[in-house]
XYZ file of N, CA, C and O in Angstrom:
728
model
N 1.933 -14.664 -27.566
C 2.465 -13.734 -26.575
C 3.985 -13.694 -26.690
O 4.659 -14.683 -26.465
N 4.515 -12.554 -27.090
C 5.961 -12.423 -27.269
C 6.683 -12.416 -25.937
O 6.075 -12.245 -24.891
N 7.986 -12.560 -26.007
C 8.802 -12.602 -24.783
C 8.659 -11.301 -23.985
O 8.727 -11.304 -22.763
N 8.398 -10.196 -24.673
C 8.266 -8.907 -23.996
C 7.094 -8.866 -23.029
O 7.066 -8.071 -22.110
N 6.101 -9.738 -23.242
C 4.934 -9.738 -22.369
C 5.040 -10.718 -21.212
O 4.170 -10.775 -20.370
N 6.094 -11.512 -21.207
C 6.226 -12.509 -20.136
C 6.630 -11.800 -18.849
O 7.645 -11.122 -18.806
N 5.784 -11.931 -17.817
C 6.111 -11.286 -16.542
C 7.363 -11.919 -15.958
O 7.546 -13.124 -16.008
N 8.196 -11.069 -15.369
C 9.342 -11.591 -14.630
C 8.811 -12.456 -13.497
O 9.354 -13.488 -13.172
N 7.737 -11.981 -12.878
C 7.069 -12.728 -11.818
C 5.576 -12.637 -12.081
O 5.069 -11.556 -12.347
N 4.877 -13.745 -12.003
C 3.426 -13.677 -12.103
C 2.894 -12.926 -10.878
O 3.460 -13.062 -9.790
N 1.815 -12.158 -11.024
C 1.304 -11.377 -9.894
C 1.029 -12.200 -8.634
O 1.286 -11.731 -7.526
N 0.514 -13.419 -8.800
C 0.222 -14.223 -7.608
C 1.505 -14.690 -6.915
O 1.593 -14.719 -5.690
N 2.526 -14.992 -7.705
C 3.826 -15.395 -7.134
C 4.468 -14.195 -6.440
O 5.030 -14.308 -5.350
N 4.342 -13.033 -7.074
C 4.860 -11.783 -6.513
C 4.224 -11.507 -5.145
O 4.911 -11.200 -4.170
N 2.900 -11.644 -5.054
C 2.209 -11.402 -3.784
C 2.666 -12.409 -2.737
O 2.998 -12.040 -1.607
N 2.701 -13.682 -3.112
C 3.092 -14.704 -2.131
C 4.523 -14.473 -1.646
O 4.793 -14.564 -0.454
N 5.430 -14.131 -2.551
C 6.820 -13.917 -2.105
C 6.925 -12.664 -1.238
O 7.686 -12.631 -0.273
N 6.122 -11.639 -1.543
C 6.118 -10.424 -0.729
C 5.600 -10.716 0.679
O 6.213 -10.307 1.667
N 4.485 -11.446 0.778
C 3.946 -11.736 2.111
C 4.855 -12.686 2.878
O 4.976 -12.570 4.100
N 5.539 -13.565 2.164
C 6.493 -14.450 2.850
C 7.641 -13.642 3.451
O 8.075 -13.901 4.573
N 8.118 -12.649 2.704
C 9.193 -11.780 3.226
C 8.714 -11.023 4.463
O 9.434 -10.913 5.456
N 7.491 -10.496 4.392
C 6.939 -9.744 5.528
C 6.759 -10.661 6.729
O 7.094 -10.299 7.861
N 6.269 -11.860 6.474
C 6.027 -12.836 7.529
C 7.317 -13.201 8.253
O 7.349 -13.341 9.476
N 8.363 -13.330 7.470
C 9.677 -13.672 8.033
C 10.136 -12.597 9.019
O 10.607 -12.899 10.110
N 9.961 -11.337 8.632
C 10.339 -10.225 9.518
C 9.469 -10.230 10.776
O 9.964 -10.076 11.891
N 8.160 -10.435 10.580
C 7.231 -10.364 11.714
C 7.415 -11.502 12.701
O 7.103 -11.358 13.875
N 7.934 -12.633 12.236
C 8.098 -13.764 13.159
C 9.458 -13.742 13.860
O 9.709 -14.531 14.757
N 10.325 -12.791 13.452
C 11.638 -12.684 14.107
C 11.499 -12.131 15.518
O 10.612 -11.326 15.791
N 12.422 -12.512 16.361
C 12.424 -12.002 17.721
C 13.235 -10.704 17.771
O 14.348 -10.669 18.260
N 12.668 -9.652 17.193
C 13.344 -8.343 17.153
C 12.350 -7.296 17.648
O 11.156 -7.568 17.779
N 12.849 -6.099 17.911
C 11.968 -5.050 18.448
C 10.933 -4.631 17.408
O 11.117 -4.829 16.202
N 9.875 -3.999 17.886
C 8.820 -3.518 16.994
C 9.406 -2.503 15.997
O 9.042 -2.505 14.828
N 10.325 -1.671 16.458
C 10.952 -0.668 15.584
C 11.711 -1.350 14.450
O 11.646 -0.925 13.303
N 12.443 -2.428 14.795
C 13.194 -3.157 13.763
C 12.247 -3.819 12.765
O 12.519 -3.852 11.567
N 11.137 -4.334 13.278
C 10.138 -4.933 12.381
C 9.598 -3.865 11.430
O 9.492 -4.099 10.226
N 9.260 -2.698 11.983
C 8.722 -1.608 11.166
C 9.731 -1.199 10.087
O 9.368 -1.017 8.929
N 11.008 -1.092 10.465
C 12.040 -0.730 9.481
C 12.122 -1.763 8.360
O 12.230 -1.416 7.184
N 12.060 -3.036 8.717
C 12.106 -4.107 7.717
C 10.902 -4.072 6.796
O 11.026 -4.262 5.575
N 9.729 -3.816 7.364
C 8.504 -3.757 6.562
C 8.522 -2.557 5.613
O 8.038 -2.638 4.488
N 9.109 -1.450 6.067
C 9.196 -0.262 5.212
C 10.039 -0.555 3.971
O 9.715 -0.114 2.878
N 11.124 -1.305 4.152
C 11.987 -1.654 3.022
C 11.198 -2.469 1.997
O 11.238 -2.203 0.794
N 10.441 -3.452 2.482
C 9.635 -4.283 1.583
C 8.601 -3.421 0.857
O 8.416 -3.531 -0.357
N 7.927 -2.534 1.598
C 6.890 -1.686 0.999
C 7.475 -0.802 -0.093
O 6.879 -0.648 -1.163
N 8.653 -0.226 0.157
C 9.265 0.651 -0.849
C 9.550 -0.100 -2.142
O 9.488 0.468 -3.225
N 9.858 -1.395 -2.027
C 10.191 -2.187 -3.215
C 8.962 -2.741 -3.920
O 9.020 -3.067 -5.100
N 7.854 -2.899 -3.210
C 6.734 -3.659 -3.779
C 5.449 -2.857 -3.976
O 4.535 -3.322 -4.651
N 5.373 -1.671 -3.381
C 4.134 -0.890 -3.444
C 4.337 0.325 -4.344
O 5.374 0.983 -4.294
N 3.330 0.622 -5.148
C 3.364 1.813 -5.995
C 2.915 3.005 -5.150
O 1.773 3.461 -5.237
N 3.833 3.484 -4.318
C 3.491 4.540 -3.358
C 3.083 5.826 -4.090
O 2.124 6.494 -3.705
N 3.780 6.145 -5.173
C 3.443 7.360 -5.932
C 2.053 7.225 -6.555
O 1.235 8.136 -6.486
N 1.774 6.061 -7.136
C 0.453 5.824 -7.743
C -0.666 5.942 -6.725
O -1.703 6.569 -6.974
N -0.451 5.360 -5.546
C -1.468 5.427 -4.486
C -1.602 6.868 -3.991
O -2.703 7.347 -3.727
N -0.479 7.555 -3.912
C -0.494 8.955 -3.469
C -1.304 9.836 -4.407
O -2.121 10.642 -3.970
N -1.084 9.670 -5.725
C -1.852 10.420 -6.726
C -3.336 10.118 -6.597
O -4.172 11.009 -6.585
N -3.648 8.830 -6.494
C -5.048 8.404 -6.387
C -5.698 9.007 -5.136
O -6.821 9.501 -5.184
N -4.967 8.984 -4.021
C -5.509 9.477 -2.746
C -5.830 10.964 -2.784
O -6.704 11.435 -2.064
N -5.105 11.708 -3.607
C -5.337 13.153 -3.706
C -6.565 13.484 -4.532
O -7.128 14.579 -4.413
N -6.965 12.565 -5.401
C -8.118 12.831 -6.256
C -7.853 14.007 -7.184
O -6.710 14.244 -7.593
N -8.890 14.768 -7.488
C -8.757 15.846 -8.480
C -7.911 17.002 -7.963
O -7.447 17.830 -8.743
N -7.679 17.051 -6.657
C -6.862 18.125 -6.070
C -5.467 18.165 -6.685
O -4.859 19.225 -6.798
N -4.972 17.000 -7.092
C -3.594 16.954 -7.619
C -3.417 17.855 -8.837
O -2.336 18.377 -9.081
N -4.504 18.064 -9.597
C -4.414 18.905 -10.802
C -4.141 20.362 -10.439
O -3.616 21.117 -11.249
N -4.529 20.751 -9.227
C -4.388 22.152 -8.818
C -3.022 22.448 -8.186
O -2.705 23.600 -7.908
N -2.213 21.420 -7.971
C -0.939 21.630 -7.282
C 0.171 22.031 -8.251
O 0.237 21.529 -9.365
N 1.051 22.907 -7.761
C 2.239 23.208 -8.567
C 3.315 22.158 -8.264
O 3.135 21.306 -7.381
N 4.423 22.216 -8.969
C 5.459 21.176 -8.830
C 6.019 21.098 -7.415
O 6.271 20.018 -6.901
N 6.221 22.270 -6.790
C 6.751 22.271 -5.415
C 5.786 21.599 -4.455
O 6.193 20.828 -3.583
N 4.505 21.910 -4.609
C 3.492 21.302 -3.737
C 3.418 19.792 -3.975
O 3.284 19.016 -3.034
N 3.512 19.378 -5.243
C 3.488 17.941 -5.562
C 4.663 17.238 -4.895
O 4.512 16.175 -4.298
N 5.828 17.865 -5.016
C 7.045 17.295 -4.423
C 6.882 17.130 -2.909
O 7.162 16.080 -2.349
N 6.406 18.201 -2.270
C 6.218 18.174 -0.815
C 5.176 17.118 -0.433
O 5.370 16.354 0.515
N 4.091 17.058 -1.202
C 3.046 16.066 -0.927
C 3.621 14.653 -0.984
O 3.373 13.837 -0.102
N 4.400 14.371 -2.022
C 4.902 13.000 -2.146
C 5.895 12.632 -1.059
O 5.901 11.504 -0.595
N 6.701 13.587 -0.640
C 7.619 13.310 0.474
C 6.810 12.998 1.733
O 7.074 12.015 2.431
N 5.815 13.826 2.021
C 4.971 13.613 3.204
C 4.145 12.341 3.070
O 4.015 11.566 4.011
N 3.598 12.122 1.863
C 2.746 10.952 1.665
C 3.543 9.664 1.843
O 3.065 8.716 2.467
N 4.754 9.640 1.312
C 5.551 8.420 1.443
C 5.813 8.104 2.916
O 5.625 6.963 3.353
N 6.203 9.111 3.690
C 6.437 8.898 5.127
C 5.158 8.421 5.812
O 5.167 7.496 6.613
N 4.059 9.102 5.468
C 2.762 8.765 6.056
C 2.381 7.327 5.702
O 2.007 6.535 6.563
N 2.494 6.999 4.420
C 2.086 5.675 3.959
C 2.931 4.587 4.621
O 2.398 3.597 5.115
N 4.246 4.777 4.628
C 5.135 3.753 5.185
C 4.874 3.555 6.672
O 4.864 2.429 7.165
N 4.641 4.657 7.378
C 4.394 4.528 8.818
C 3.054 3.841 9.069
O 2.958 2.922 9.889
N 2.036 4.271 8.356
C 0.695 3.726 8.545
C 0.674 2.231 8.202
O 0.193 1.405 8.969
N 1.275 1.884 7.072
C 1.304 0.510 6.588
C 2.096 -0.402 7.531
O 1.631 -1.445 7.951
N 3.303 0.029 7.876
C 4.172 -0.853 8.660
C 3.743 -0.960 10.118
O 3.847 -2.029 10.711
N 3.215 0.133 10.695
C 2.804 0.015 12.092
C 1.555 -0.846 12.209
O 1.396 -1.590 13.161
N 0.675 -0.770 11.199
C -0.519 -1.616 11.208
C -0.122 -3.093 11.100
O -0.641 -3.945 11.797
N 0.824 -3.365 10.218
C 1.237 -4.750 9.969
C 2.063 -5.327 11.116
O 2.022 -6.527 11.383
N 2.817 -4.461 11.805
C 3.719 -4.961 12.854
C 2.968 -5.536 14.053
O 3.554 -6.165 14.910
N 1.651 -5.307 14.103
C 0.833 -5.881 15.184
C 0.732 -7.404 15.062
O 0.515 -8.096 16.039
N 0.845 -7.899 13.840
C 0.726 -9.342 13.625
C 2.055 -10.011 13.910
O 3.067 -9.633 13.346
N 2.052 -11.014 14.780
C 3.329 -11.662 15.071
C 3.721 -12.637 13.976
O 4.834 -12.643 13.520
N 2.779 -13.462 13.542
C 3.151 -14.407 12.499
C 1.988 -14.626 11.540
O 1.329 -15.646 11.570
N 1.772 -13.632 10.655
C 0.615 -13.765 9.781
C 0.885 -14.797 8.691
O 1.940 -14.784 8.074
N -0.052 -15.678 8.507
C 0.093 -16.646 7.422
C -0.927 -16.268 6.356
O -2.137 -16.334 6.584
N -0.405 -15.830 5.214
C -1.288 -15.444 4.121
C -1.116 -16.452 2.997
O 0.006 -16.762 2.597
N -2.231 -16.960 2.538
C -2.194 -17.924 1.441
C -2.860 -17.328 0.222
O -4.010 -16.901 0.277
N -2.115 -17.296 -0.886
C -2.678 -16.835 -2.144
C -3.566 -17.948 -2.698
O -3.153 -19.105 -2.759
N -4.780 -17.581 -3.068
C -5.748 -18.577 -3.533
C -5.998 -18.524 -5.036
O -6.503 -19.453 -5.613
N -5.722 -17.371 -5.659
C -5.991 -17.289 -7.093
C -5.764 -15.886 -7.600
O -5.373 -14.992 -6.851
N -5.991 -15.705 -8.901
C -5.822 -14.371 -9.483
C -6.804 -14.198 -10.617
O -7.273 -15.172 -11.203
N -7.125 -12.941 -10.876
C -8.037 -12.623 -11.963
C -7.440 -11.443 -12.722
O -7.262 -10.366 -12.155
N -7.098 -11.687 -13.989
C -6.540 -10.614 -14.813
C -7.691 -9.708 -15.235
O -8.648 -10.154 -15.859
N -7.606 -8.428 -14.849
C -8.648 -7.459 -15.196
C -8.381 -6.924 -16.607
O -9.245 -6.896 -17.451
N -7.150 -6.495 -16.835
C -6.695 -6.071 -18.162
C -5.169 -6.108 -18.125
O -4.592 -6.586 -17.150
N -4.517 -5.583 -19.156
C -3.047 -5.713 -19.161
C -2.372 -4.879 -18.072
O -1.219 -5.106 -17.736
N -3.110 -3.935 -17.496
C -2.532 -3.096 -16.440
C -2.798 -3.600 -15.029
O -2.113 -3.204 -14.099
N -3.845 -4.414 -14.859
C -4.226 -4.815 -13.506
C -4.574 -6.289 -13.392
O -5.252 -6.836 -14.260
N -4.117 -6.867 -12.306
C -4.537 -8.218 -11.925
C -4.940 -8.157 -10.456
O -4.261 -7.510 -9.655
N -6.047 -8.797 -10.124
C -6.444 -8.908 -8.722
C -5.989 -10.280 -8.231
O -6.301 -11.294 -8.846
N -5.196 -10.280 -7.159
C -4.740 -11.537 -6.556
C -5.549 -11.753 -5.284
O -5.622 -10.863 -4.435
N -6.181 -12.911 -5.186
C -7.008 -13.226 -4.005
C -6.182 -14.007 -3.003
O -5.464 -14.932 -3.372
N -6.313 -13.634 -1.738
C -5.604 -14.360 -0.689
C -6.441 -14.356 0.584
O -7.426 -13.618 0.681
N -6.029 -15.184 1.524
C -6.663 -15.131 2.840
C -5.582 -15.053 3.910
O -4.489 -15.611 3.755
N -5.906 -14.310 4.958
C -5.091 -14.314 6.166
C -5.674 -15.454 6.987
O -6.846 -15.412 7.373
N -4.869 -16.480 7.171
C -5.354 -17.703 7.820
C -5.770 -17.405 9.257
O -5.093 -16.666 9.975
N -6.898 -17.977 9.664
C -7.413 -17.713 11.009
C -6.506 -18.331 12.071
O -5.770 -19.280 11.808
N -6.560 -17.746 13.248
C -5.839 -18.272 14.414
C -6.879 -18.314 15.540
O -7.980 -17.785 15.370
N -6.523 -18.879 16.699
C -7.488 -18.836 17.815
C -7.884 -17.400 18.184
O -8.969 -17.157 18.686
N -7.008 -16.429 17.900
C -7.277 -15.034 18.276
C -8.083 -14.263 17.238
O -8.671 -13.243 17.538
N -8.043 -14.703 15.977
C -8.719 -13.904 14.944
C -9.295 -14.796 13.844
O -8.748 -15.844 13.528
N -10.391 -14.324 13.249
C -11.014 -15.106 12.173
C -10.211 -14.979 10.872
O -9.337 -14.115 10.767
N -10.557 -15.814 9.907
C -9.947 -15.715 8.581
C -10.337 -14.367 7.970
O -11.445 -13.882 8.186
N -9.396 -13.757 7.245
C -9.664 -12.467 6.615
C -9.369 -12.591 5.121
O -8.311 -13.081 4.739
N -10.311 -12.146 4.292
C -10.085 -12.130 2.841
C -9.322 -10.872 2.463
O -9.748 -9.765 2.817
N -8.226 -11.039 1.741
C -7.443 -9.897 1.276
C -7.222 -10.038 -0.225
O -6.678 -11.035 -0.686
N -7.682 -9.036 -0.979
C -7.409 -8.996 -2.416
C -6.360 -7.924 -2.666
O -6.396 -6.855 -2.054
N -5.451 -8.219 -3.548
C -4.344 -7.321 -3.879
C -4.556 -6.809 -5.292
O -4.701 -7.604 -6.211
N -4.581 -5.497 -5.454
C -4.684 -4.919 -6.794
C -3.255 -4.689 -7.279
O -2.538 -3.834 -6.748
N -2.860 -5.479 -8.261
C -1.464 -5.436 -8.738
C -1.402 -4.707 -10.073
O -2.127 -5.041 -11.015
N -0.527 -3.710 -10.132
C -0.331 -2.900 -11.329
C 0.736 -3.572 -12.177
O 1.884 -3.714 -11.747
N 0.354 -4.012 -13.369
C 1.248 -4.847 -14.188
C 1.680 -4.162 -15.480
O 2.157 -4.824 -16.397
N 1.508 -2.847 -15.559
C 1.816 -2.159 -16.819
C 3.263 -2.390 -17.238
O 3.557 -2.618 -18.405
N 4.183 -2.326 -16.255
C 5.583 -2.633 -16.553
C 5.878 -4.028 -16.001
O 6.029 -4.203 -14.802
N 5.962 -5.027 -16.890
C 6.107 -6.414 -16.438
C 7.376 -6.654 -15.604
O 7.423 -7.597 -14.823
N 8.382 -5.785 -15.782
C 9.621 -5.974 -15.010
C 9.532 -5.321 -13.641
O 10.444 -5.429 -12.830
N 8.470 -4.569 -13.406
C 8.350 -3.875 -12.127
C 6.883 -3.833 -11.725
O 6.273 -2.769 -11.700
N 6.322 -5.009 -11.425
C 4.924 -5.023 -11.020
C 4.825 -4.567 -9.563
O 5.735 -4.816 -8.771
N 3.757 -3.843 -9.257
C 3.649 -3.196 -7.953
C 2.247 -3.338 -7.378
O 1.270 -3.459 -8.110
N 2.161 -3.267 -6.057
C 0.877 -3.305 -5.357
C 0.265 -1.905 -5.417
O 0.919 -0.925 -5.049
N -0.998 -1.824 -5.885
C -1.686 -0.539 -5.964
C -2.744 -0.384 -4.886
O -3.162 0.720 -4.570
N -3.243 -1.516 -4.359
C -4.288 -1.409 -3.346
C -4.436 -2.751 -2.641
O -4.101 -3.792 -3.210
N -4.909 -2.684 -1.417
C -5.310 -3.880 -0.680
C -6.787 -3.734 -0.399
O -7.232 -2.681 0.069
N -7.535 -4.782 -0.688
C -8.962 -4.761 -0.416
C -9.210 -5.805 0.667
O -9.103 -7.004 0.421
N -9.439 -5.324 1.881
C -9.572 -6.217 3.034
C -11.047 -6.393 3.349
O -11.727 -5.409 3.665
N -11.517 -7.633 3.218
C -12.943 -7.928 3.427
C -13.816 -6.934 2.647
O -14.784 -6.388 3.179
N -13.437 -6.672 1.404
C -14.250 -5.823 0.532
C -14.009 -4.331 0.666
O -14.571 -3.537 -0.085
N -13.165 -3.932 1.615
C -12.914 -2.500 1.829
C -11.558 -2.110 1.249
O -10.528 -2.629 1.670
N -11.574 -1.196 0.275
C -10.338 -0.757 -0.374
C -9.604 0.241 0.514
O -10.164 1.268 0.899
N -8.338 -0.065 0.833
C -7.558 0.862 1.669
C -7.290 2.161 0.920
O -7.339 3.242 1.500
N -7.020 2.074 -0.383
C -6.739 3.285 -1.164
C -7.977 4.190 -1.207
O -7.875 5.405 -1.041
N -9.148 3.588 -1.413
C -10.374 4.389 -1.486
C -10.673 5.030 -0.131
O -11.073 6.191 -0.053
N -10.463 4.281 0.956
C -10.691 4.814 2.298
C -9.788 6.023 2.540
O -10.216 7.054 3.062
N -8.535 5.883 2.119
C -7.575 6.972 2.294
C -7.964 8.185 1.457
O -7.871 9.318 1.906
N -8.420 7.935 0.226
C -8.857 9.024 -0.654
C -10.007 9.784 0.002
O -10.043 11.012 -0.005
N -10.948 9.042 0.594
C -12.095 9.689 1.256
C -11.651 10.495 2.471
O -12.163 11.586 2.726
N -10.683 9.952 3.217
C -10.147 10.675 4.376
C -9.511 11.990 3.949
O -9.746 13.040 4.552
N -8.675 11.926 2.903
C -7.985 13.128 2.415
C -9.007 14.143 1.890
O -8.884 15.333 2.146
N -10.018 13.664 1.170
C -11.053 14.557 0.626
C -11.771 15.271 1.763
O -12.054 16.469 1.682
N -12.032 14.531 2.833
C -12.728 15.106 3.974
C -11.883 16.202 4.633
O -12.394 17.267 4.996
N -10.583 15.966 4.767
C -9.679 16.979 5.343
C -9.668 18.228 4.460
O -9.795 19.355 4.932
N -9.540 18.014 3.137
C -9.499 19.143 2.200
C -10.834 19.899 2.197
O -10.852 21.131 2.225
N -11.946 19.158 2.204
C -13.271 19.802 2.177
C -13.512 20.661 3.398
O -14.075 21.744 3.308
N -13.058 20.186 4.559
C -13.318 20.968 5.768
C -12.303 22.097 5.940
O -12.374 22.855 6.895
N -11.368 22.213 4.995
C -10.396 23.319 5.053
C -10.374 24.100 3.739
O -9.305 24.559 3.298
N -11.519 24.221 3.110
C -11.659 24.967 1.848
C -10.660 24.536 0.782
O -10.152 25.367 0.023
N -10.336 23.253 0.752
C -9.437 22.738 -0.282
C -7.985 23.144 -0.105
O -7.180 23.016 -1.035
N -7.641 23.650 1.085
C -6.263 24.115 1.316
C -5.322 22.922 1.508
O -5.414 22.196 2.502
N -4.397 22.756 0.579
C -3.463 21.622 0.628
C -2.593 21.668 1.887
O -2.168 20.640 2.403
N -2.366 22.871 2.404
C -1.530 23.000 3.610
C -2.141 22.259 4.801
O -1.439 21.751 5.663
N -3.473 22.220 4.843
C -4.160 21.502 5.935
C -3.856 20.003 5.840
O -3.630 19.341 6.852
N -3.826 19.483 4.613
C -3.502 18.070 4.426
C -2.032 17.827 4.773
O -1.698 16.855 5.441
N -1.159 18.736 4.340
C 0.268 18.615 4.680
C 0.437 18.518 6.200
O 1.176 17.691 6.704
N -0.274 19.391 6.912
C -0.158 19.442 8.372
C -0.626 18.121 9.003
O 0.029 17.584 9.892
N -1.738 17.591 8.503
C -2.258 16.311 9.012
C -1.229 15.203 8.796
O -0.967 14.403 9.698
N -0.649 15.149 7.604
C 0.341 14.104 7.293
C 1.588 14.278 8.158
O 2.127 13.306 8.670
N 2.018 15.531 8.324
C 3.188 15.804 9.169
C 2.945 15.358 10.617
O 3.778 14.718 11.222
N 1.774 15.728 11.141
C 1.451 15.356 12.527
C 1.417 13.857 12.716
O 1.877 13.326 13.717
N 0.875 13.154 11.730
C 0.780 11.696 11.826
C 2.159 11.061 11.880
O 2.404 10.155 12.666
N 3.085 11.559 11.062
C 4.407 10.927 11.015
C 5.279 11.305 12.201
O 6.209 10.587 12.533
N 4.961 12.418 12.871
C 5.758 12.820 14.052
C 5.440 11.980 15.266
O 6.293 11.726 16.099
N 4.186 11.580 15.399
C 3.772 10.867 16.625
C 4.230 9.434 16.664
O 4.282 8.761 15.684
């Protein structure tokens, strides 16, 4: 294995350092808005938002022109960051322990972790799908929580919106806009 293939960070170390950063923000005595802002910064640096956005659109992305793609990604990024950070900000001090990793191929590694149980909640299994194609910029592509893929769930949601609106991308734009305004 040449030096070019050596990851700057192993995927499991990357996940653990990312969750440690998030945990630090969540355990601070700051407002929920400040926590959300901090989590958004981490997400922008560690998540392949464009990759997830493309995946979530499914085959519809092939039908979009450049302007529509641009608008979709602007809306999707806002939507994703808000959805991700507001969901996470509910946890005051999540302790996530990385337990192992499984290299799928040179592009993907699955990192296994658990959200440690507390008196209020049971242990939760979380698998991280890490995109490793560029070893200097490895990114999170999906979270699989107790066997449920967040990216796949989102793709199904978007497909359902498009299907009930005759495939009109404007309907999806409107849904994403409404979500980020509230």
